[in-house]
Coordinates of C-alpha atoms in Angstrom, one line a residue:
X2 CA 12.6 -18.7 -3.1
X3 CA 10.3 -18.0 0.3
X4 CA 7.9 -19.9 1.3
X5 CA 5.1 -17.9 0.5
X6 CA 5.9 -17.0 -2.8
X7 CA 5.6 -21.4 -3.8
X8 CA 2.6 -22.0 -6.0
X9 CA -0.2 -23.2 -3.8
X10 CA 0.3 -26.8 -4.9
X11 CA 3.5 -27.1 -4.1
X12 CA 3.0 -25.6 -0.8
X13 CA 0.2 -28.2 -0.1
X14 CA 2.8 -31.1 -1.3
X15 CA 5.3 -30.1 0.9
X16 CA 3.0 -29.3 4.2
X17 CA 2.0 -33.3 3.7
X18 CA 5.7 -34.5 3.5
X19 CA 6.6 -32.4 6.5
X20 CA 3.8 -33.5 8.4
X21 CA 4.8 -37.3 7.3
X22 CA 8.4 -37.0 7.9
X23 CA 7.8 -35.3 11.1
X24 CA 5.8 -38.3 12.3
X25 CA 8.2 -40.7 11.2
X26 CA 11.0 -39.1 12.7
X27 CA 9.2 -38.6 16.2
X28 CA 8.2 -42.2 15.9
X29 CA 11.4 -43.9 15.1
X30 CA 14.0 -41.8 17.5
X31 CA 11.0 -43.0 19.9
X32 CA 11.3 -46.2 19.2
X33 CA 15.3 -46.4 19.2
X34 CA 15.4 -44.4 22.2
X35 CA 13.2 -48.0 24.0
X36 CA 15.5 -50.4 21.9
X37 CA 18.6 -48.5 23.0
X38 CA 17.2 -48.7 27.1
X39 CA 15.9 -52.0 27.1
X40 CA 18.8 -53.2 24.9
X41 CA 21.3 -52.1 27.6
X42 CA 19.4 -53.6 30.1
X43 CA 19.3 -57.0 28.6
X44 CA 22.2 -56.6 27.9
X45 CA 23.5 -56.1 31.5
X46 CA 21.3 -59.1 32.6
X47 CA 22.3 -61.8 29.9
X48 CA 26.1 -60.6 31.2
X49 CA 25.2 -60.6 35.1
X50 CA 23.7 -64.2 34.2
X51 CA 27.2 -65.4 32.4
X52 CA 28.9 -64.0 35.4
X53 CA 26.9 -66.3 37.7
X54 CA 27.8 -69.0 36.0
X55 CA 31.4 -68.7 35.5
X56 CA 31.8 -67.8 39.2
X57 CA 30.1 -70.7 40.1
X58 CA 32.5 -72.8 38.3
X59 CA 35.5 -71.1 39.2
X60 CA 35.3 -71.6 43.1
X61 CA 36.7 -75.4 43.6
X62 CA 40.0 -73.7 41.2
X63 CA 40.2 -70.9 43.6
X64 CA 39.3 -73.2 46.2
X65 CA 42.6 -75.8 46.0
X66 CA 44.6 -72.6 43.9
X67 CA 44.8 -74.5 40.5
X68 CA 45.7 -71.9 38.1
X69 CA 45.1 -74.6 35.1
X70 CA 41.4 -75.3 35.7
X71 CA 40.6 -71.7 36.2
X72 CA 42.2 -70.8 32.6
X73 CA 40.3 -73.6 31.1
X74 CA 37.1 -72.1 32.9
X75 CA 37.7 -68.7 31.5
X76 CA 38.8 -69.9 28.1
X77 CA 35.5 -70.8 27.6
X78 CA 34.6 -67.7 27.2
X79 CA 35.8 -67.2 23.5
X80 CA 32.6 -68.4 22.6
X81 CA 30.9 -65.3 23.5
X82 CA 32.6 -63.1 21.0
X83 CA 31.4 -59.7 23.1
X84 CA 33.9 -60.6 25.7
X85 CA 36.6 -57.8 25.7
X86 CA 38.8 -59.5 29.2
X87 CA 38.1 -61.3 32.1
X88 CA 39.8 -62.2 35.6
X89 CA 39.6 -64.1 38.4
X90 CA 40.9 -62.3 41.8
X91 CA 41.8 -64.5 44.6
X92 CA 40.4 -63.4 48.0
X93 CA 43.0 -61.3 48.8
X94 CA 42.4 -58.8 45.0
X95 CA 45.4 -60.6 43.7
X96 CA 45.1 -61.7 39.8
X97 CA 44.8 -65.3 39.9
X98 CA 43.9 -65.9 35.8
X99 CA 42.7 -63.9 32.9
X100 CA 41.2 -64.1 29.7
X101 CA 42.3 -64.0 27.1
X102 CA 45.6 -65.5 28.5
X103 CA 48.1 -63.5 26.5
X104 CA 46.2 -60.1 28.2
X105 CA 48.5 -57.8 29.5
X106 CA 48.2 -56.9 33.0
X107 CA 47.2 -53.3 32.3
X108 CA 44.0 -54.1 30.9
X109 CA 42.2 -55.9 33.7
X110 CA 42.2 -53.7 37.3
X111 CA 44.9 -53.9 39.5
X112 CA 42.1 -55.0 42.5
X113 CA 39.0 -55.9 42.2
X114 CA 36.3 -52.8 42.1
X115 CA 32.9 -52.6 43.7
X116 CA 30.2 -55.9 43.4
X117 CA 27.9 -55.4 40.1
X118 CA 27.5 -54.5 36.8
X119 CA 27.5 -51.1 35.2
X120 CA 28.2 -49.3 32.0
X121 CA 32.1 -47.6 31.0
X122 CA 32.5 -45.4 28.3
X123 CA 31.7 -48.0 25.4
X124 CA 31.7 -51.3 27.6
X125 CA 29.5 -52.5 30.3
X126 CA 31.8 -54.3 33.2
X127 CA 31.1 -56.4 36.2
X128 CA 32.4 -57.7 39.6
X129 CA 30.8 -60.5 40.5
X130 CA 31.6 -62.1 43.6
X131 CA 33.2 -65.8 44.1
X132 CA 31.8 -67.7 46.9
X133 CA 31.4 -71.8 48.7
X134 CA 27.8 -72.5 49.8
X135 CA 27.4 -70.1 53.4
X136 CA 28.7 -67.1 52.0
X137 CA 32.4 -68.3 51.9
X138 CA 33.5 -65.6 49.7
X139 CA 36.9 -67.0 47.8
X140 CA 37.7 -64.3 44.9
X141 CA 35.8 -62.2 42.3
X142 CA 35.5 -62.5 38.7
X143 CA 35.8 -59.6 36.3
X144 CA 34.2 -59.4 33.1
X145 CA 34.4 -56.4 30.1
X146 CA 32.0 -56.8 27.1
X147 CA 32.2 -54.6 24.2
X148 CA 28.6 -52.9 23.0
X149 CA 29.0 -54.3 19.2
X150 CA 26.0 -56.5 19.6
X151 CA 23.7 -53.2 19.8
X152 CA 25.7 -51.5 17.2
X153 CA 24.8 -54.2 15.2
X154 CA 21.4 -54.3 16.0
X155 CA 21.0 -50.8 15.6
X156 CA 22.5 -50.9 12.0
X157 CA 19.9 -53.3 11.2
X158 CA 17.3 -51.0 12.5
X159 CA 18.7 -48.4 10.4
X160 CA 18.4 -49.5 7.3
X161 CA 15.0 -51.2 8.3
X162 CA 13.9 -47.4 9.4
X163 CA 15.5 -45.8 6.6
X164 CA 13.9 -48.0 4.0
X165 CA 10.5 -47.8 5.8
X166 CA 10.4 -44.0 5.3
X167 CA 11.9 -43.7 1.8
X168 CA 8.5 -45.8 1.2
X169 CA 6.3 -44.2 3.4
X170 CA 7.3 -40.6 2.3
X171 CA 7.1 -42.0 -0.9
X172 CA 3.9 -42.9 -0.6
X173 CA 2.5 -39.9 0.9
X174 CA 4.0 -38.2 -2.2
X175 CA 1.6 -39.9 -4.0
X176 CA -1.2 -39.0 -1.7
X177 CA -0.3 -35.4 -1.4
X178 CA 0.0 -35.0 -4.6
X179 CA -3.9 -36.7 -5.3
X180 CA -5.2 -35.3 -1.9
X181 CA -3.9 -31.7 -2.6
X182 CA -6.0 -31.3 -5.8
X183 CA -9.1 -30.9 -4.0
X184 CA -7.7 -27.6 -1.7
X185 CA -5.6 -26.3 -4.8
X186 CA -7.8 -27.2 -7.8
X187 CA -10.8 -24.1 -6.4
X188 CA -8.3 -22.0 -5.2
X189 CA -6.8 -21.9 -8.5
X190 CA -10.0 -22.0 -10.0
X191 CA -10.4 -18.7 -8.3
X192 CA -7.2 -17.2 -8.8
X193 CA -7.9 -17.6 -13.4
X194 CA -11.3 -16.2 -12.7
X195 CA -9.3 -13.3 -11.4
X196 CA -6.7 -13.2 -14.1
X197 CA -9.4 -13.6 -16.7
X198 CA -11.5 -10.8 -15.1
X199 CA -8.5 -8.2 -14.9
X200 CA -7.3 -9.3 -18.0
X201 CA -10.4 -8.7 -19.9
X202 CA -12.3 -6.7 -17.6
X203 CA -15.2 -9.0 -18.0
X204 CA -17.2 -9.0 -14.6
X205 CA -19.9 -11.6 -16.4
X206 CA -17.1 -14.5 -15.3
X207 CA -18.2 -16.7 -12.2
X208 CA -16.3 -19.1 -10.7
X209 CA -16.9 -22.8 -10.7
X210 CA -18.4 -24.6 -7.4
X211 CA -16.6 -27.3 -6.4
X212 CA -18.4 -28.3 -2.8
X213 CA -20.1 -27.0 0.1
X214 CA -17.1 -26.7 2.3
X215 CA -15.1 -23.7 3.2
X216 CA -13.6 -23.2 -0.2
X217 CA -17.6 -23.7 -1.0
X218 CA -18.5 -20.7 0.3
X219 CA -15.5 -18.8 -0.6
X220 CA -16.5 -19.6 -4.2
X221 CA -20.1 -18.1 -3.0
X222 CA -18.7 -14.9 -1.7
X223 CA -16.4 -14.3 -4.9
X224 CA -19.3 -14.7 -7.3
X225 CA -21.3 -12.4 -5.2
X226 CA -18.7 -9.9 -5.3
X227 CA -18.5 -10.0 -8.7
X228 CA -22.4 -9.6 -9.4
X229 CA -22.1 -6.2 -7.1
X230 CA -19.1 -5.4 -9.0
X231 CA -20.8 -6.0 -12.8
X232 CA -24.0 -3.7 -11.5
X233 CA -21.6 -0.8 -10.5
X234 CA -19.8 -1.3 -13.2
X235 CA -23.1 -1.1 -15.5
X236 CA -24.4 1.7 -13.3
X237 CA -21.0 3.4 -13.8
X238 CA -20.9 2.9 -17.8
X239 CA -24.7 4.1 -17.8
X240 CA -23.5 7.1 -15.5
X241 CA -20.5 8.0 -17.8
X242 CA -22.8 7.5 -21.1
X243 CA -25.0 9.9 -19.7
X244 CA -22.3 12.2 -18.3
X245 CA -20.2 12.3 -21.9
X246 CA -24.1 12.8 -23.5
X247 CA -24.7 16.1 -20.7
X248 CA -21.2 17.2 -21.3
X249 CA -21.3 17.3 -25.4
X250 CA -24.8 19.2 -24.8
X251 CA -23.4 21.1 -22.4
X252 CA -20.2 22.2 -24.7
X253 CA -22.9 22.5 -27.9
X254 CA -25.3 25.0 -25.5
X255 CA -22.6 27.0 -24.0
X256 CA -21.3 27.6 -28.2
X257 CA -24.1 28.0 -29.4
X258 CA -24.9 30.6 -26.0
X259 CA -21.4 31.9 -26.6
X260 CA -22.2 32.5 -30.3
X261 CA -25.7 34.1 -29.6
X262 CA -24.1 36.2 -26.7
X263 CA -21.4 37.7 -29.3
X264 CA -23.6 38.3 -32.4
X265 CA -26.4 39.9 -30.6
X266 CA -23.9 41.9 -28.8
X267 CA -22.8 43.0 -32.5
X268 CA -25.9 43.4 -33.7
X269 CA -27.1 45.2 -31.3
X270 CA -24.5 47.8 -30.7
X271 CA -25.6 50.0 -34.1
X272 CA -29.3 50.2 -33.2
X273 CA -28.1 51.2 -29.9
X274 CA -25.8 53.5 -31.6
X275 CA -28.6 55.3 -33.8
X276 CA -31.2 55.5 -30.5
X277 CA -28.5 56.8 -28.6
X278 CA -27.3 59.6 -31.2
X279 CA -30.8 60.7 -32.2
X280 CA -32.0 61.3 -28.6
X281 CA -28.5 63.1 -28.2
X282 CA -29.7 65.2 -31.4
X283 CA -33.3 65.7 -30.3
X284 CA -32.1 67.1 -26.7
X285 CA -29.3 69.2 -28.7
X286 CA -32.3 70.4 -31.5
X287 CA -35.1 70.8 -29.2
X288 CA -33.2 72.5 -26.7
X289 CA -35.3 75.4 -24.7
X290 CA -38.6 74.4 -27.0
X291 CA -39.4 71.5 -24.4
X292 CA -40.7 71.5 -20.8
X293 CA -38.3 70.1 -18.1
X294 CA -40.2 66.7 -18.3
X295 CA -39.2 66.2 -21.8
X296 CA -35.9 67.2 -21.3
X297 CA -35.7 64.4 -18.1
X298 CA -37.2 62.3 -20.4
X299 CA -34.5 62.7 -23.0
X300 CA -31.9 62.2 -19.9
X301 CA -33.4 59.3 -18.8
X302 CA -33.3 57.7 -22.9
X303 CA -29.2 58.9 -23.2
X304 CA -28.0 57.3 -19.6
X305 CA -30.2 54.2 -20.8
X306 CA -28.5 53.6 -23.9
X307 CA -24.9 54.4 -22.3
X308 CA -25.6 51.8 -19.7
X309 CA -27.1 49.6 -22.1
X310 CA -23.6 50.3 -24.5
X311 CA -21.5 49.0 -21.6
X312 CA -23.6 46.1 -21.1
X313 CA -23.0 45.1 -24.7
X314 CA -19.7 46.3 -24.6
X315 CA -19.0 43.4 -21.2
X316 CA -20.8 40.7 -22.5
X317 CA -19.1 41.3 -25.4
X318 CA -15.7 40.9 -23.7
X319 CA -16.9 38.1 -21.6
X320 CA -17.7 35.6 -24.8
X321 CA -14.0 36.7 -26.6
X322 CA -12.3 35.1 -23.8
X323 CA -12.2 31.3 -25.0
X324 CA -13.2 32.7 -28.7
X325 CA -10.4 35.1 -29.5
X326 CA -8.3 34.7 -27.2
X327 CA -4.6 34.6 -28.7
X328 CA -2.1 32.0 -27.9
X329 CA 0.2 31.9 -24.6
X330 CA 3.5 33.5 -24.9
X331 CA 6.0 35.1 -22.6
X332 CA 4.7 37.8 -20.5
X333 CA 6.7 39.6 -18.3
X334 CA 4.0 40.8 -15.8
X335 CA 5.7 43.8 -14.7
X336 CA 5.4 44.9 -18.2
X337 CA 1.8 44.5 -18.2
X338 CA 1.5 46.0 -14.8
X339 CA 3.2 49.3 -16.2
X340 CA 0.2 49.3 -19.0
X341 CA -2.6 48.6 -16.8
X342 CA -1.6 51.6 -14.1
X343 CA -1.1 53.8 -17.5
X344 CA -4.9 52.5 -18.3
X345 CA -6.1 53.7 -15.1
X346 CA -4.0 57.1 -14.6
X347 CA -7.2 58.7 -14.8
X348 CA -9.1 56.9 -12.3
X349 CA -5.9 56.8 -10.0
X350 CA -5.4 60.8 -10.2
X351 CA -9.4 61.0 -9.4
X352 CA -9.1 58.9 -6.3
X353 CA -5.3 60.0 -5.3
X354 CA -4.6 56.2 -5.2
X355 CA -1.6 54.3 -4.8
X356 CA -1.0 51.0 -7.2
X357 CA 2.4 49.3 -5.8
X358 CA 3.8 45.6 -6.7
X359 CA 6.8 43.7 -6.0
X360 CA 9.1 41.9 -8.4
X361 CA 6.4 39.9 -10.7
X362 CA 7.3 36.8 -13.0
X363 CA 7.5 36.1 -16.9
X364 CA 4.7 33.4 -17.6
X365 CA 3.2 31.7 -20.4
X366 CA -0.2 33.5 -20.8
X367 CA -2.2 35.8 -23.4
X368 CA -1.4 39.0 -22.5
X369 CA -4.2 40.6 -23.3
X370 CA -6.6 38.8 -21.5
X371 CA -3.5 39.2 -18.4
X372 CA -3.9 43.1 -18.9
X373 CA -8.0 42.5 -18.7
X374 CA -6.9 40.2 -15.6
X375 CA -5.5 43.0 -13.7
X376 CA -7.0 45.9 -15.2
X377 CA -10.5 44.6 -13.7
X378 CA -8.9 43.4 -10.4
X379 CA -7.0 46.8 -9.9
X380 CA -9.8 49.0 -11.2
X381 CA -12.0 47.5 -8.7
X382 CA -9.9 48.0 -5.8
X383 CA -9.8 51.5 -7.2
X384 CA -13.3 51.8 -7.3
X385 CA -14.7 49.9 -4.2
X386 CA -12.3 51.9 -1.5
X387 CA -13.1 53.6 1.7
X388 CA -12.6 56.6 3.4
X389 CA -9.1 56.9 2.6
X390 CA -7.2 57.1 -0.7
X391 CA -6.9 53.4 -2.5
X392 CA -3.7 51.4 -2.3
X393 CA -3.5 48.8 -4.0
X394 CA -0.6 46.1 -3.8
X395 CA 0.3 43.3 -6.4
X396 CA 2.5 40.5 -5.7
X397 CA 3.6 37.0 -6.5
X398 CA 5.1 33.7 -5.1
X399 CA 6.0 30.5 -6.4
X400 CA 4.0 27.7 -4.5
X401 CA 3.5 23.9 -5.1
X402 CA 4.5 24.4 -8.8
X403 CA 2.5 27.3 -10.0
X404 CA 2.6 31.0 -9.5
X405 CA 0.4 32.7 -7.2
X406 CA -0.4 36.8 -8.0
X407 CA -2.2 38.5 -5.6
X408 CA -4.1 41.5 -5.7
X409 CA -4.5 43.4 -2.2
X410 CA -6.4 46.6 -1.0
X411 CA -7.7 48.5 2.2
X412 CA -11.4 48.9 0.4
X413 CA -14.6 48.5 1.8
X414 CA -14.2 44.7 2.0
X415 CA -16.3 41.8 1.3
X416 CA -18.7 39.7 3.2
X417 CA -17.5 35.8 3.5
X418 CA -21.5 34.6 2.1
X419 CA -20.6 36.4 -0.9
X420 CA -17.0 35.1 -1.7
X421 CA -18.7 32.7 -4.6
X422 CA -21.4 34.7 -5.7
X423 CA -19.5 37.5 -7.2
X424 CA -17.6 35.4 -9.7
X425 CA -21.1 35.2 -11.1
X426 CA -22.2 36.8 -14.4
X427 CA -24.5 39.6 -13.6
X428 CA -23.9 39.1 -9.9
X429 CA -24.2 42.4 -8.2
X430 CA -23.8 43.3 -4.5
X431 CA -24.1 47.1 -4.9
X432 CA -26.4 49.4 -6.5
X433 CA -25.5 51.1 -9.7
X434 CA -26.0 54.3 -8.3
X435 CA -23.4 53.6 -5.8
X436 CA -21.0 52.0 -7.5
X437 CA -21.5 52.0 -11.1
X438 CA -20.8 48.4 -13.7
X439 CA -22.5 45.8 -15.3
X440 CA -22.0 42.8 -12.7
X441 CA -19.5 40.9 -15.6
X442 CA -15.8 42.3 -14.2
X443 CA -15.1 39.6 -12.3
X444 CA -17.0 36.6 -14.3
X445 CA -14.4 37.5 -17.1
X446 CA -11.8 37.5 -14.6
X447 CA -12.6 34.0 -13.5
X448 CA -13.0 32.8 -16.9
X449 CA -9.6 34.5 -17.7
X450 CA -7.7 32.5 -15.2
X451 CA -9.6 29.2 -16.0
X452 CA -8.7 29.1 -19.3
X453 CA -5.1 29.0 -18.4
X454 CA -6.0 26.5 -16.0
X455 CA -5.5 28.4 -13.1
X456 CA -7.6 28.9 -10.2
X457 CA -9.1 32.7 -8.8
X458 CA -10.5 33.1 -5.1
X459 CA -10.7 35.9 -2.9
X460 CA -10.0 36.5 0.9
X461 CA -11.5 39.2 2.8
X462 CA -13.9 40.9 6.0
X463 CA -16.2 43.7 5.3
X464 CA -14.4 47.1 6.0
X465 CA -11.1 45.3 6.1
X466 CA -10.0 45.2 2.8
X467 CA -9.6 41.9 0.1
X468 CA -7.1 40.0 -1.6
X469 CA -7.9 38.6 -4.8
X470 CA -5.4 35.5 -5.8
X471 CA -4.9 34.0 -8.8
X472 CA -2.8 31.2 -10.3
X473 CA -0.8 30.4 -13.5
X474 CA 0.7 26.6 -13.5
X475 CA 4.5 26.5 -13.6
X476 CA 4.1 24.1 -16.4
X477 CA 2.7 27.0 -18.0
X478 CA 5.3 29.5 -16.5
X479 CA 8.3 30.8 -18.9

């Protein structure tokens, strides 16, 4: 497991032991790198001292040559158990005696070396000269000790060392573990307050205050954070209420307006039926008995009621959409295309226009309310042109996983100001004496395409023609 992923506590454990051991360690391979100096020089000084004394008793043997008291003088030396060999070199570097006597002659130097004492490999060895009061130099001596004594010593250290820090890291175990509880206990006072607040999305929990310290303050800010939090959230349940309370009004009105719209529609279209046939009768009865003011009268009374018919005859269209609208099937669109251009022959002959598409896709849509989708579209084209004859161009591509259709013309164009406006109900930018309709066309269309879930925008410059786009979801696609 990393590092960083250890629980807090142990994290806080081991950081002490580290630090502890770390200390120890620098401490003691300090201290056994002074023992191991000053050992060696003791060491070369207690054996410089021995040589001393030994030389000084060896010179009246070299002096008169008697081999005997110069064995007896270096025999002596068993009692210092470090001694590895020793020799006694007459003045000329010959071997005069050694120690131990049964030494081969391959262990000690063939001549004597250099005067002093230095260190071997594993052995510290000395020449120390052999000399008469004045200077009277009569041999050396040669002496090889072993390093065991400061192996030994160092063993002993060893264990003392190793013991020391089995109890010392003990030890700090213990404090760790006490001393870690005061960092550890508020952070993981912290971290439950957390838990328990995403567990139970309960923004009332504070966190306990364990001091003034760092953590302290931490403790300060986290509480703060969650009294902010608990007023958004407050503000934000209040907000939704209120929202879910505007949107359930909202949905009851636009019924109830959807409701009204469709049965005063209804009831409205016989009245309108009877004023509209008896002014028709009056002009047909009276016809030649009235002056030309009653008979512009009458005119006046007729075109009124037609208009008012189509009005009724919209809105009337414009609440079916979400109320009787069937369900989504299967469309090919090329098929419904074929019925809308056979809708329109009339006002295509009129105008000598030219409706075109490419290949267009089966979706999942009403088909009806499809036909109403492109009827309007297409019929507007037809009707808002230019100069020159209409042409009108329907296509669609597959983007981002829905179907785009798009419904293109060389009309008269549309100012950008007014790209939202006439997706409005009633929303006219023309007089009806120039162009005639109710203002509804493209309302329906929007609310068409909404229903499916779709979206409806439109893309143009005045005098430069407009693309009307459309989508239908590929979720909703055949």
């Amino acid at each position: 497991m990393a590092f960083r992923n250890i629980p807090i506590k142990r994290k806080l454990t081991a950081l002490f032991l580290l630090t502890s051991g770390a200390v120890l360690f620098l401490t003691c391979a300090a201290y056994f790198a002074y023992e191991f100096v000053t050992f060696r020089q003791t060491t070369r000084g207690q054996l410089s001292t021995l040589g001393a004394i030994i030389a000084a008793n060896s010179t009246a043997a070299l002096a008169f040559g008697n081999e005997r008291d110069a064995g007896e003088i270096l025999g002596a030396l068993k009692a210092e158990r470090h001694i590895v060999t020793a020799g006694l070199y007459d003045r000329e570097g010959k071997l005069f005696s050694s120690y131990p006597a049964s030494v081969s002659g391959d262990a000690l130097p063939s001549a004597p070396d250099r005067d002093g004492y230095r260190f071997e490999q594993s052995y510290l060895v000395g020449f120390q000269p052999v000399a008469q009061e004045h200077n009277k130099r009569l041999g050396t001596l040669y002496l090889k000790s072993d390093m065991g004594a400061m192996y030994e010593r160092f063993r002993l250290y060893g264990g003392i060392v190793a013991g020391v820090v089995v109890t010392s890291l003990m030890v700090a175990f213990v404090v760790s573990t006490v001393l870690q509880r005061q960092i550890s206990a508020p952070i993981l006072a912290l971290a439950d307050t957390a838990h328990a607040i995403a567990d139970r999305r309960d923004y009332s929990v504070r966190a306990t205050k364990g001091g003034e310290d760092e953590l302290g303050l931490l403790t300060d800010a986290f509480n703060q954070m969650l009294t902010r939090i608990e007023e958004q959230n407050q503000e934000q349940i209040r907000a939704e209420e209120q929202l879910r309370a505007l949107t359930t009004e909202l949905a009851r009105s636009n019924k109830e307006l959807e409701q009204f719209a469709y049965v005063a529609s209804h009831d409205l279209q016989e009245p309108l039926r009877m004023v509209s046939s008896y002014t028709q009768l009056l002009e047909q009865r009276y016809r030649g008995r009235l002056d030309s003011d009653a008979h512009e009268f009458i005119n006046y009374a007729v075109d009124g009621a037609r208009r008012m018919q189509r009005l009724i005859n919209d809105l009337l269209e414009f609440s079916r959409v979400n109320t009787r609208g069937k369900a989504l099937q299967p469309v090919n669109a090329n098929d419904v295309l074929g019925t809308v251009r056979a809708n329109l022959s009339a006002a295509i002959d009129d105008t000598g226009a030219l409706v075109t598409n490419e290949e267009l896709p089966t979706v999942m849509i009403d088909p009806t309310q499809l036909g109403q989708l492109l009827q309007n579209l297409i019929g507007n084209a037809i009707k808002f042109h230019g100069d020159g004859p209409p042409h009108v161009h329907v296509a669609a591509c597959e983007q981002e996983g829905e179907w785009v259709f798009a419904v293109k013309d060389n009309g008269i164009g549309i100012e950008p100001e007014y790209f939202d406006r006439i997706f409005v109900i009633f929303q006219r930018l023309h007089v009806a004496a120039d162009y005639p309709g109710t203002g509804i066309g493209l309302a329906v269309c929007k609310r068409i395409v909404e229903r499916h879930g779709g979206r409806i925008w439109v893309e143009s410059e005045s005098g430069a023609g407009a693309t009307f786009s459309f989508t239908v979801p590929k979720s909703k696609a055949a």
